[in-house]
């Protein structure tokens, strides 16, 4: 790039190309994170309070309205979500006929984008948010069945989002423990400050574009390995260890060897949390009880050994992705769907931020410093 | 919102919720805008130089490589773009079967997202950029034909992007003047600094997500009325005037009446340009010659009368959208496709910024100020 620079010394601009780090761009009522204390709040409520008490559907209502629903409102939301689970035929056809090796997150992005074509003409943003929240699990489960050569399982018009998702994925009703685990995962991933996908969602909203464009963009952002792709990477690491060395593998030696080779160990550390991510605490408990039930104890034991080693060697804590990986695996879900499940939960936070941005909008457009030549003369192609 | 605030006075934070205005976030070699002088540069070359000399395909190469192609490179790029114009069958099926009243920009967003499923496994980012640039015109033309009950016209493997687009749209080869006009429109819309869609593209890239996610997000951003939707609005205003008052309408009285009622007049003013947008100058010339040829003189005359009135009354100049509207209309293109044509050109700038961001990446994530309560107690639903 050096030959483009015209006497511009980029070291004079240390704040450029820094990812807007530290820039406070919004006020929000949606969530608060204290990285030093390990505290996470959704619209007034501590994540511990919500993890112990709330369903995913209650969290959706909370994030959309900045208050919890009363019993009637919660019933109504549950009914609407149940009623909206089916996919338009054109969307199902796409899922049935696209390349079977497609990335699940790419299929989710395309199918959610397509939903806009089939919304009723009089539907408003809250209707769209409910429709996407209801249909995303159906999209994910349908594609997973199709690519495995199985019949698509139609959604049921009863039960929680978590219940219906596991039912559509596996073709049988989940037990209470599995449903509750899945529901808790959805609660824990619903919202998390001004992360990259939420920021992208607000940036699209800021042009006065609509909610399908904003959510489609957010899915594309979450898809990145630096954002939502980490739990898939955690599980793939653990599965590779099993493939290479069997269930008797030594996770401590494995971790130390990675550290020695200065290789990145997925699932540890976080830009915001300097202590243990409070979501990891809840997932860790879940991971243990599920592993006991499903015969994946070795995975839980490996995880704990890796956590201990990382703490001793580097004083780095695991993040939300580390334990969600083994939880999803114990629920029988294949690793490349984990980011889709993240999206299926985070749709609640994205749409909440869309509403908030729209209410007090300002076009989001930072500036760039041009660092190349100007007004070069034209030379015809044959003389270049 | 007042009851959520906890002793936070937002007036103490005048820089929050301001759309990152004035924040310099990137260095770039892709474009430079001097709003006071009315100067626009693409990777070293003034827009006037490019408007007079370059084809759209040359501009694509320029933005992707920061230099113009030699004759061999330009031939090769033209051949590759020609070879890549056809759509995968699943994409065509979606276009044929989706709701006929869908927004063209929504269909474009979905179809571009879908393209990822069908790219060869060994394709790299530059291949993807060429594929999207080649296929976006096919998507737009195919949907326009389908919704009008016409057969889809397959692309030809010859000629420029502009030639092929007009051919697929109208089912007959365009004349040289129409092709050159369309090509110039594509040159003029290819790149424009850190606008909202380009910024969104870079934000998605910053999570290490891939180029289809980034471009899909950018299409969703461009779709907004505050960004790419303005030329459609300009044309709809002019067509409404014609419907209401016929070709003998008085555009001066119309403009004055709008100003008196303090209604926004689309196509005037720009956040960056304080003098005439240099792109508007080129479009204005084109608009005049095309109007003469196509019998839409009244539209050109109305435009000029409105420009004169706005300058006298408000000292505001027209922007790129104002004259592109009548140019596209004179080419026989319906208003709701204008933003799609913008996207079909801007794909070159978006992908160029994607390459630049990827080369020197940093996760883009500003912060938000939480302005609501914390740690509220749990109350069960039936007691709320």
XYZ file of C-alpha atoms in Angstrom:
768
model
C 0.000 0.000 0.000
C 2.994 2.253 0.537
C 2.989 3.668 -3.004
C -0.531 5.019 -2.561
C 0.331 7.058 0.485
C 0.725 10.750 -0.074
C 2.692 12.071 2.879
C 0.126 10.614 5.282
C 1.666 9.120 8.406
C -0.956 6.772 9.866
C 0.861 6.669 13.209
C -0.385 10.220 13.688
C -3.908 8.775 13.755
C -3.733 6.039 16.413
C -7.543 5.962 16.740
C -8.100 4.955 13.101
C -8.769 1.316 12.109
C -9.367 0.465 15.782
C -12.875 -0.928 15.315
C -14.496 2.060 17.074
C -13.150 0.600 20.311
C -14.211 2.603 23.344
C -16.469 4.922 21.326
C -19.845 5.275 23.060
C -22.337 5.524 20.199
C -25.755 4.747 21.701
C -27.846 4.911 24.816
C -29.860 1.773 25.432
C -32.313 0.209 27.867
C -31.664 -3.296 26.557
C -28.640 -4.538 28.435
C -25.733 -3.673 30.688
C -22.461 -5.511 31.165
C -19.975 -4.952 33.966
C -16.981 -6.875 32.714
C -14.994 -6.365 35.918
C -17.772 -7.662 38.198
C -19.072 -10.275 35.763
C -22.553 -8.732 35.799
C -25.080 -8.915 32.964
C -28.487 -7.165 33.020
C -31.322 -7.478 30.475
C -33.725 -4.500 30.609
C -33.547 -4.188 34.390
C -33.108 -7.849 35.406
C -29.909 -9.618 36.369
C -29.098 -12.628 34.171
C -29.010 -14.812 37.320
C -32.602 -13.816 38.135
C -33.683 -14.572 34.588
C -31.720 -17.839 34.326
C -33.451 -19.098 37.473
C -36.969 -17.879 36.681
C -37.706 -16.762 33.133
C -38.604 -18.617 29.961
C -37.189 -17.527 26.603
C -40.603 -16.183 25.608
C -40.704 -14.013 28.756
C -37.256 -12.681 27.862
C -38.470 -11.805 24.348
C -41.331 -9.795 25.828
C -38.971 -8.170 28.333
C -36.471 -7.053 25.703
C -39.171 -5.814 23.330
C -41.126 -3.909 26.000
C -38.626 -3.154 28.780
C -40.917 -4.919 31.260
C -42.040 -8.462 32.000
C -45.431 -9.592 30.657
C -48.386 -10.276 32.922
C -49.906 -13.754 32.691
C -52.361 -12.770 29.930
C -49.688 -11.088 27.829
C -47.370 -14.062 28.179
C -50.134 -16.444 27.116
C -50.896 -14.280 24.119
C -47.253 -14.139 23.040
C -46.875 -17.908 23.447
C -49.975 -18.472 21.312
C -48.807 -16.136 18.585
C -45.357 -17.727 18.466
C -46.950 -21.191 18.268
C -49.300 -20.076 15.485
C -46.505 -18.567 13.379
C -44.097 -21.506 13.250
C -44.911 -22.853 9.796
C -42.847 -21.735 6.790
C -44.213 -20.433 3.496
C -43.998 -23.096 0.767
C -41.420 -21.122 -1.273
C -39.084 -20.996 1.735
C -39.499 -24.738 2.355
C -38.820 -25.402 -1.328
C -35.589 -23.459 -1.149
C -34.507 -25.428 1.923
C -35.413 -28.730 0.245
C -33.602 -27.947 -3.001
C -30.504 -25.989 -2.114
C -27.064 -27.566 -2.025
C -26.863 -30.043 0.875
C -23.358 -28.860 1.761
C -24.467 -25.268 2.284
C -23.507 -23.634 5.554
C -26.499 -23.720 7.928
C -25.955 -20.038 8.809
C -25.993 -19.129 5.101
C -29.270 -21.011 4.648
C -30.717 -19.309 7.731
C -29.672 -15.888 6.385
C -31.279 -16.562 2.997
C -34.477 -18.062 4.400
C -35.026 -15.244 6.921
C -34.452 -12.722 4.129
C -37.063 -14.569 2.029
C -39.686 -14.430 4.786
C -40.273 -10.763 4.004
C -41.910 -11.645 0.667
C -44.691 -13.506 2.468
C -45.595 -11.229 5.371
C -49.156 -9.829 5.328
C -49.337 -6.326 3.851
C -50.657 -4.876 7.104
C -48.042 -6.494 9.383
C -46.008 -4.115 11.541
C -42.552 -4.454 13.095
C -43.726 -6.346 16.185
C -45.536 -8.836 13.930
C -42.370 -9.292 11.893
C -40.290 -9.835 15.044
C -42.709 -12.512 16.251
C -42.761 -14.154 12.818
C -38.967 -14.358 12.644
C -38.663 -15.604 16.235
C -41.257 -18.297 15.529
C -39.907 -19.407 12.127
C -36.134 -19.411 12.650
C -36.163 -22.704 14.612
C -38.261 -24.264 11.832
C -35.750 -23.154 9.186
C -32.787 -24.571 11.114
C -34.431 -27.903 11.916
C -35.800 -28.323 8.386
C -32.408 -27.783 6.754
C -30.697 -30.169 9.155
C -33.245 -32.899 8.360
C -33.096 -32.296 4.604
C -29.305 -32.447 4.435
C -29.402 -35.742 6.325
C -31.913 -37.210 3.895
C -34.732 -37.162 6.477
C -38.299 -35.909 6.094
C -38.935 -32.408 7.374
C -40.883 -32.492 10.661
C -43.673 -29.895 10.714
C -43.787 -27.691 13.830
C -46.376 -28.339 16.550
C -48.690 -25.543 17.650
C -48.022 -26.161 21.327
C -45.217 -25.906 23.841
C -42.215 -23.651 24.152
C -39.817 -22.545 21.448
C -37.248 -24.908 22.999
C -39.676 -27.872 23.021
C -40.732 -27.358 19.420
C -37.185 -26.888 18.153
C -35.916 -30.137 19.682
C -39.058 -31.918 18.445
C -38.550 -30.709 14.846
C -34.840 -31.486 14.938
C -35.101 -35.030 16.300
C -38.591 -36.061 15.217
C -39.572 -36.894 18.798
C -40.723 -34.889 21.796
C -37.865 -33.916 24.119
C -37.857 -34.795 27.831
C -38.415 -32.072 30.399
C -34.692 -31.814 31.264
C -33.681 -31.362 27.627
C -36.419 -28.794 27.026
C -35.452 -26.814 30.134
C -31.769 -26.923 29.154
C -32.512 -25.696 25.647
C -34.765 -22.955 27.032
C -32.049 -21.797 29.424
C -29.551 -21.656 26.543
C -31.980 -19.412 24.658
C -32.391 -17.176 27.734
C -28.618 -16.840 28.170
C -27.907 -15.879 24.537
C -30.773 -13.432 23.992
C -28.954 -10.124 24.428
C -25.453 -8.849 25.092
C -24.830 -5.140 24.685
C -23.424 -3.513 21.579
C -21.882 -6.638 20.069
C -21.020 -6.686 16.357
C -24.267 -8.218 15.074
C -26.480 -5.962 17.182
C -24.480 -2.966 16.015
C -24.893 -4.115 12.391
C -28.638 -4.480 12.951
C -28.844 -0.883 14.219
C -26.652 0.403 11.365
C -29.052 -1.076 8.792
C -32.066 0.268 10.697
C -30.473 3.718 10.641
C -31.019 4.101 6.864
C -34.758 3.613 7.597
C -34.507 0.194 6.013
C -36.833 -2.462 7.444
C -36.497 -5.191 10.020
C -35.843 -8.131 7.653
C -32.861 -6.308 6.146
C -31.553 -5.517 9.628
C -31.906 -9.082 10.927
C -30.487 -10.618 7.742
C -27.449 -8.370 8.156
C -27.126 -9.345 11.822
C -27.188 -13.060 10.949
C -24.383 -12.428 8.458
C -22.375 -10.680 11.161
C -22.981 -13.342 13.825
C -21.757 -15.931 11.319
C -18.176 -14.664 11.655
C -15.663 -16.729 13.679
C -14.792 -13.648 15.779
C -18.429 -13.412 16.896
C -20.953 -16.278 16.959
C -18.834 -18.983 15.396
C -16.767 -19.726 18.500
C -18.847 -22.485 20.140
C -18.716 -24.569 16.968
C -14.938 -24.210 17.056
C -14.819 -25.295 20.735
C -16.751 -28.480 19.997
C -14.712 -29.262 16.916
C -11.559 -28.973 19.052
C -12.958 -31.421 21.630
C -14.175 -33.843 18.948
C -10.800 -33.793 17.240
C -9.137 -34.652 20.538
C -11.522 -37.599 20.884
C -10.915 -38.722 17.294
C -7.148 -38.518 17.760
C -6.806 -40.026 21.235
C -10.162 -41.553 22.227
C -12.079 -40.932 25.464
C -8.893 -41.574 27.460
C -7.195 -38.474 26.023
C -5.283 -36.165 28.348
C -6.879 -32.693 28.105
C -4.223 -31.094 30.342
C -1.356 -32.233 28.123
C -3.394 -31.156 25.092
C -3.959 -27.659 26.532
C -0.328 -27.250 27.613
C 0.880 -28.320 24.178
C -1.421 -25.775 22.496
C -0.161 -23.052 24.842
C 3.433 -23.993 24.158
C 2.829 -23.764 20.397
C 1.085 -20.412 21.036
C -2.069 -21.711 19.320
C -5.381 -20.027 20.125
C -7.622 -22.124 22.380
C -11.240 -21.404 21.449
C -13.741 -20.607 24.194
C -11.429 -18.703 26.540
C -11.209 -14.984 27.214
C -13.593 -12.164 26.267
C -13.101 -8.555 25.198
C -15.532 -7.380 27.876
C -15.431 -9.858 30.791
C -12.291 -9.768 32.902
C -13.756 -12.283 35.370
C -15.932 -15.359 34.755
C -18.775 -14.623 32.310
C -21.967 -15.081 34.407
C -23.556 -17.014 31.538
C -20.702 -19.525 31.694
C -21.569 -20.260 35.335
C -25.106 -21.325 34.412
C -23.965 -23.294 31.392
C -21.296 -25.041 33.439
C -23.919 -26.351 35.886
C -26.068 -27.498 32.984
C -23.148 -29.090 31.237
C -22.385 -31.202 34.291
C -25.901 -32.523 34.873
C -26.477 -33.190 31.174
C -23.165 -35.013 30.776
C -24.096 -37.294 33.662
C -27.426 -38.116 31.987
C -26.167 -38.635 28.468
C -22.961 -40.574 29.020
C -20.745 -37.741 27.846
C -19.034 -37.422 31.239
C -15.644 -37.496 29.571
C -16.488 -34.282 27.716
C -17.462 -32.484 30.897
C -14.360 -33.767 32.647
C -12.148 -32.630 29.782
C -13.797 -29.198 29.864
C -13.171 -28.805 33.585
C -9.574 -29.923 33.232
C -9.007 -27.429 30.424
C -10.618 -24.634 32.478
C -8.374 -25.437 35.435
C -5.245 -25.556 33.273
C -6.052 -22.283 31.520
C -6.689 -20.580 34.876
C -3.422 -21.851 36.358
C -1.279 -21.198 33.309
C -2.773 -18.011 31.890
C -5.360 -16.785 34.434
C -7.944 -16.751 31.619
C -11.565 -17.809 32.247
C -13.855 -19.682 29.892
C -16.521 -17.684 28.050
C -20.152 -18.477 27.190
C -19.100 -20.439 24.110
C -16.946 -22.895 26.004
C -19.688 -24.615 27.990
C -22.503 -24.059 25.486
C -20.573 -26.319 23.115
C -20.761 -29.390 25.370
C -24.344 -28.589 26.380
C -25.511 -28.565 22.754
C -23.494 -31.671 21.989
C -25.088 -33.477 24.922
C -28.495 -32.472 23.542
C -27.516 -34.378 20.396
C -26.996 -31.307 18.212
C -24.193 -31.300 15.628
C -21.573 -28.535 15.994
C -22.281 -26.634 12.778
C -25.773 -25.743 14.060
C -24.543 -24.001 17.229
C -24.279 -20.560 15.683
C -27.798 -20.974 14.266
C -29.094 -21.653 17.776
C -27.313 -18.520 18.945
C -29.160 -16.592 16.194
C -32.496 -18.208 17.093
C -32.078 -16.705 20.591
C -30.402 -13.403 19.699
C -33.247 -12.522 17.302
C -34.946 -11.207 20.469
C -32.111 -8.788 21.244
C -31.600 -7.745 17.617
C -35.253 -6.865 17.125
C -35.372 -5.068 20.506
C -32.433 -2.902 19.386
C -34.136 -2.340 16.024
C -37.205 -0.931 17.816
C -34.989 1.237 20.019
C -32.935 2.577 17.096
C -36.047 3.320 15.040
C -37.600 5.282 17.907
C -34.643 7.676 18.089
C -32.916 7.294 14.750
C -29.868 8.938 13.285
C -28.076 7.664 10.156
C -24.951 5.749 11.269
C -22.045 6.809 9.116
C -18.536 7.376 10.428
C -15.834 8.782 8.167
C -12.702 7.427 6.503
C -9.296 8.995 5.934
C -8.242 8.752 2.284
C -4.625 7.644 2.012
C -3.975 7.413 -1.751
C -3.200 9.683 -4.693
C -5.627 12.125 -6.286
C -6.359 13.192 -9.862
C -4.052 10.797 -11.695
C -4.048 11.326 -15.484
C -5.917 8.915 -17.756
C -3.840 6.504 -19.817
C -5.706 4.299 -22.335
C -5.711 0.551 -21.583
C -3.416 -0.385 -24.459
C -0.714 1.968 -23.136
C -0.848 0.878 -19.469
C -38.546 5.951 28.551
C -38.259 8.358 31.470
C -39.073 5.762 34.146
C -36.108 3.629 33.135
C -33.589 6.373 33.685
C -31.516 6.118 36.810
C -30.099 9.555 37.452
C -28.573 9.610 33.972
C -28.800 12.972 32.254
C -28.361 12.297 28.532
C -27.677 15.978 27.850
C -24.319 15.383 29.522
C -23.495 13.050 26.638
C -24.127 15.189 23.541
C -22.051 12.835 21.340
C -24.264 9.805 21.982
C -26.924 8.688 19.466
C -25.346 10.969 16.841
C -24.738 8.263 14.241
C -20.941 8.342 14.758
C -20.995 11.653 12.902
C -17.520 13.070 12.407
C -15.778 10.010 13.869
C -12.925 8.916 11.586
C -12.918 5.132 11.832
C -10.940 3.866 8.831
C -8.144 4.655 6.439
C -8.966 3.785 2.839
C -7.536 3.904 -0.664
C -10.963 3.488 -2.279
C -12.400 6.985 -2.506
C -12.117 10.581 -1.428
C -14.810 13.240 -1.309
C -14.242 16.965 -0.933
C -17.749 18.191 -0.236
C -16.752 21.873 -0.316
C -15.061 21.622 -3.719
C -17.445 19.050 -5.179
C -14.595 16.620 -5.840
C -14.886 12.828 -5.958
C -11.918 10.462 -6.441
C -12.000 6.670 -6.945
C -8.642 5.039 -6.069
C -6.575 7.883 -7.501
C -8.790 9.013 -10.403
C -11.162 11.960 -10.487
C -14.767 11.021 -11.247
C -14.700 13.409 -14.234
C -11.752 11.488 -15.738
C -13.550 8.191 -15.194
C -16.928 9.452 -16.444
C -15.306 10.565 -19.686
C -13.060 7.536 -20.236
C -13.748 4.429 -18.162
C -16.205 1.572 -18.500
C -17.907 0.098 -15.443
C -15.739 -3.012 -15.756
C -12.575 -0.857 -15.691
C -13.885 0.835 -12.545
C -14.475 -2.569 -10.910
C -10.859 -3.535 -11.598
C -9.656 -0.139 -10.372
C -11.523 -0.352 -7.060
C -10.501 -3.962 -6.451
C -6.816 -3.440 -7.298
C -6.155 0.295 -6.734
C -4.903 0.554 -10.346
C -6.415 0.413 -13.824
C -6.142 -2.873 -15.771
C -3.935 -3.253 -18.814
C -5.665 -4.378 -22.019
C -5.159 -8.080 -21.286
C -6.450 -7.820 -17.726
C -9.495 -5.876 -18.861
C -10.278 -8.488 -21.514
C -9.938 -11.231 -18.967
C -12.256 -9.518 -16.489
C -14.847 -8.848 -19.209
C -14.737 -12.522 -20.250
C -15.131 -13.747 -16.694
C -18.051 -11.412 -16.018
C -19.729 -12.563 -19.242
C -19.181 -16.229 -18.370
C -20.659 -15.849 -14.867
C -23.994 -14.210 -15.715
C -26.279 -17.233 -15.508
C -28.107 -18.017 -12.267
C -28.200 -21.375 -10.475
C -31.550 -23.114 -11.057
C -32.567 -22.879 -7.367
C -32.118 -19.092 -7.470
C -34.168 -18.821 -10.671
C -36.866 -21.001 -9.112
C -37.095 -18.705 -6.126
C -37.427 -15.667 -8.425
C -40.104 -17.420 -10.500
C -42.149 -18.539 -7.511
C -41.928 -15.818 -4.917
C -44.735 -13.332 -4.328
C -45.049 -11.038 -7.360
C -45.564 -8.011 -5.127
C -42.260 -8.499 -3.317
C -39.947 -5.518 -3.153
C -37.249 -5.849 -5.851
C -34.537 -4.942 -3.312
C -35.799 -7.680 -0.957
C -35.652 -10.219 -3.791
C -32.153 -9.032 -4.718
C -31.019 -9.370 -1.086
C -32.402 -12.915 -0.824
C -31.075 -14.056 -4.199
C -27.566 -12.695 -3.602
C -27.542 -14.396 -0.196
C -28.572 -17.656 -1.902
C -25.722 -17.478 -4.430
C -23.288 -18.553 -1.708
C -24.772 -22.062 -1.645
C -23.696 -22.630 -5.255
C -20.175 -21.219 -5.403
C -17.412 -23.732 -6.186
C -15.656 -25.023 -3.061
C -12.310 -23.611 -4.203
C -13.606 -20.128 -5.080
C -11.890 -17.225 -3.298
C -13.107 -13.712 -2.485
C -12.229 -12.234 -5.883
C -14.172 -15.047 -7.583
C -17.151 -14.331 -5.343
C -16.967 -10.604 -6.130
C -16.962 -11.321 -9.866
C -19.832 -13.805 -9.505
C -22.014 -11.304 -7.621
C -21.170 -8.460 -10.015
C -22.060 -10.700 -12.983
C -25.252 -12.185 -11.522
C -26.920 -9.204 -9.827
C -28.166 -7.724 -13.142
C -29.604 -11.142 -14.057
C -31.475 -11.352 -10.753
C -32.970 -7.875 -11.154
C -34.022 -8.333 -14.785
C -35.426 -11.824 -14.160
C -37.618 -10.671 -11.276
C -38.903 -7.689 -13.235
C -39.899 -9.948 -16.156
C -41.499 -12.569 -13.914
C -43.623 -10.086 -11.994
C -44.865 -8.684 -15.307
C -45.848 -12.134 -16.554
C -43.042 -12.212 -19.150
C -40.547 -14.991 -19.890
C -37.147 -14.595 -18.250
C -34.521 -13.561 -20.823
C -31.275 -15.512 -20.400
C -28.100 -13.405 -20.303
C -25.828 -13.206 -23.351
C -22.142 -14.078 -23.021
C -21.017 -10.947 -24.818
C -20.962 -7.200 -24.362
C -20.805 -4.981 -21.325
C -22.666 -5.310 -18.039
C -24.806 -2.355 -19.159
C -25.597 -3.938 -22.567
C -26.553 -7.279 -21.072
C -28.695 -5.751 -18.327
C -30.798 -3.681 -20.739
C -31.051 -6.692 -23.064
C -32.340 -8.987 -20.284
C -34.724 -6.329 -18.981
C -36.319 -5.423 -22.312
C -35.793 -8.586 -24.367
C -34.029 -6.660 -27.116
C -30.515 -5.337 -27.622
C -30.110 -1.708 -26.526
C -28.821 1.005 -28.865
C -25.321 2.397 -28.381
C -26.595 5.579 -26.685
C -28.692 3.631 -24.153
C -25.838 1.233 -23.411
C -23.372 4.095 -22.919
C -25.826 5.934 -20.670
C -26.417 2.851 -18.529
C -22.665 2.227 -18.340
C -22.024 5.791 -17.205
C -24.683 5.429 -14.506
C -22.872 2.336 -13.255
C -19.529 4.207 -13.256
C -21.004 7.118 -11.284
C -22.586 4.966 -8.543
C -19.710 2.528 -7.997
C -18.147 4.013 -4.863
C -18.722 6.864 -2.449
C -16.683 6.918 0.741
C -17.876 5.583 4.074
C -21.601 5.641 3.294
C -23.992 3.561 5.418
C -24.043 0.432 3.235
C -20.268 0.375 2.763
C -19.828 0.821 6.490
C -22.270 -2.045 7.131
C -20.312 -4.223 4.680
C -17.095 -3.527 6.599
C -18.788 -4.117 9.971
C -19.885 -7.597 8.856
C -16.441 -8.335 7.402
C -14.907 -7.373 10.739
C -16.302 -10.501 12.481
C -14.348 -12.524 9.877
C -17.656 -13.410 8.265
C -17.561 -13.916 4.484
C -18.290 -11.736 1.491
C -21.874 -12.929 0.791
C -22.904 -12.006 4.339
C -21.237 -8.612 3.972
C -22.857 -7.816 0.608
C -26.275 -9.092 1.691
C -26.070 -6.765 4.683
C -25.024 -3.863 2.456
C -27.999 -4.440 0.136
C -30.285 -4.314 3.172
C -28.707 -1.029 4.229
C -28.862 0.549 0.753
C -32.564 -0.349 0.655
C -33.353 2.333 3.255
C -35.012 5.585 2.107
C -32.259 7.617 3.826
C -29.661 5.910 1.612
C -30.307 4.308 -1.794
C -34.050 4.717 -1.946
C -34.018 8.411 -2.866
C -34.018 8.241 -6.679
C -37.152 6.095 -6.657
C -38.779 8.753 -4.495
C -37.691 11.516 -6.920
C -39.265 9.743 -9.878
C -42.447 8.969 -7.976
C -42.754 12.680 -7.158
C -42.387 13.631 -10.821
C -44.808 10.933 -11.968
C -47.373 12.027 -9.405
C -47.120 15.590 -10.719
C -47.742 14.274 -14.234
C -50.684 12.150 -13.082
C -52.228 15.079 -11.219
C -51.650 17.856 -13.731
C -50.456 16.320 -17.030
C -47.380 17.285 -19.042
C -48.414 20.947 -18.835
C -47.906 20.992 -15.036
C -46.096 23.933 -13.454
C -43.030 22.558 -11.630
C -42.128 25.960 -10.156
C -45.535 26.381 -8.504
C -45.289 22.740 -7.357
C -41.864 23.307 -5.769
C -42.876 26.577 -4.124
C -45.996 24.974 -2.698
C -43.935 22.103 -1.251
C -41.496 24.578 0.285
C -44.337 26.599 1.768
C -45.799 23.462 3.352
C -42.279 22.622 4.603
C -42.458 19.241 2.842
C -39.191 17.490 1.991
C -38.324 17.620 -1.724
C -36.491 14.420 -2.618
C -33.237 14.650 -4.586
C -31.893 17.890 -3.113
C -29.098 18.427 -0.603
C -26.441 16.014 0.678
C -24.758 15.472 4.043
C -21.325 15.711 2.406
C -21.581 17.954 -0.693
C -22.034 21.643 0.003
C -21.740 22.490 -3.730
C -23.066 20.611 -6.774
C -22.370 16.859 -6.569
C -19.968 16.182 -9.489
C -21.958 13.065 -10.382
C -25.077 15.211 -10.809
C -23.262 17.267 -13.477
C -22.657 14.187 -15.618
C -26.156 12.839 -15.080
C -27.655 16.217 -15.916
C -25.962 16.211 -19.341
C -27.140 12.666 -19.944
C -30.622 13.455 -18.784
C -30.882 16.262 -21.332
C -29.690 14.285 -24.354
C -31.776 11.238 -23.426
C -34.919 13.294 -22.891
C -34.520 14.806 -26.331
C -34.249 11.321 -27.865
C -37.053 9.651 -25.966
C -39.746 12.325 -26.009
C -39.532 12.939 -22.268
C -38.435 16.557 -22.743
C -41.084 17.695 -20.288
C -39.406 15.680 -17.529
C -36.030 17.248 -18.183
C -37.602 20.710 -18.349
C -39.422 20.122 -15.065
C -36.184 18.960 -13.459
C -34.300 22.061 -14.565
C -37.102 24.330 -13.393
C -37.113 22.613 -9.993
C -33.315 22.888 -9.727
C -33.490 26.630 -10.518
C -36.289 27.224 -8.022
C -34.524 25.291 -5.246
C -31.292 27.213 -5.873
C -33.069 30.604 -5.800
C -35.295 29.863 -2.834
C -33.060 27.708 -0.642
C -29.591 27.721 -2.223
C -29.704 23.902 -2.237
C -28.270 21.892 -5.151
C -29.607 18.654 -6.605
C -27.830 15.427 -5.666
C -26.967 12.329 -7.700
C -30.434 10.889 -7.152
C -32.247 13.800 -8.722
C -31.011 13.383 -12.282
C -30.467 9.615 -12.161
C -34.235 9.310 -11.718
C -35.092 10.887 -15.083
C -32.185 9.109 -16.782
C -33.436 5.682 -15.692
C -37.001 6.618 -16.569
C -35.918 7.661 -20.047
C -34.203 4.289 -20.418
C -37.634 2.747 -19.854
C -36.918 1.439 -16.350
C -39.678 1.520 -13.720
C -38.927 3.517 -10.537
C -38.913 0.656 -8.041
C -35.850 -0.860 -9.775
C -33.649 2.230 -9.353
C -32.219 1.189 -5.999
C -31.433 -2.245 -7.449
C -29.419 -0.582 -10.225
C -27.582 1.397 -7.568
C -26.731 -1.913 -5.852
C -25.666 -3.516 -9.161
C -23.055 -0.736 -9.466
C -22.088 -0.321 -5.792
C -21.258 -4.037 -5.519
C -17.855 -2.952 -6.885
C -17.242 -0.505 -4.042
C -18.645 -2.801 -1.358
C -16.425 -5.701 -2.359
C -13.391 -3.389 -2.667
C -13.982 -2.229 0.923
C -14.447 -5.850 2.011
C -10.990 -6.703 0.635
C -9.498 -3.645 2.324
C -11.123 -4.380 5.691
C -10.063 -8.030 5.587
C -6.453 -7.084 4.890
C -6.214 -4.968 8.044
C -9.066 -6.175 10.204
C -10.259 -5.176 13.631
C -13.660 -6.170 15.058
C -16.014 -3.170 14.762
C -17.875 -2.755 18.015
C -18.609 0.606 19.613
C -20.184 0.798 23.061
C -23.576 1.768 24.442
C -24.526 3.664 27.592
C -27.096 1.742 29.652
C -29.848 4.054 30.847
C -32.263 1.790 32.738
C -32.591 0.106 36.126
C -30.478 -2.780 37.385
C -31.193 -5.895 39.445
C -34.967 -5.587 39.724
C -36.548 -8.347 41.843
C -38.419 -11.215 40.193
C -42.207 -11.212 40.459
C -44.054 -14.252 39.078
C -46.267 -13.615 36.011
C -49.564 -14.102 37.840
C -48.626 -11.370 40.348
C -47.443 -8.755 37.822
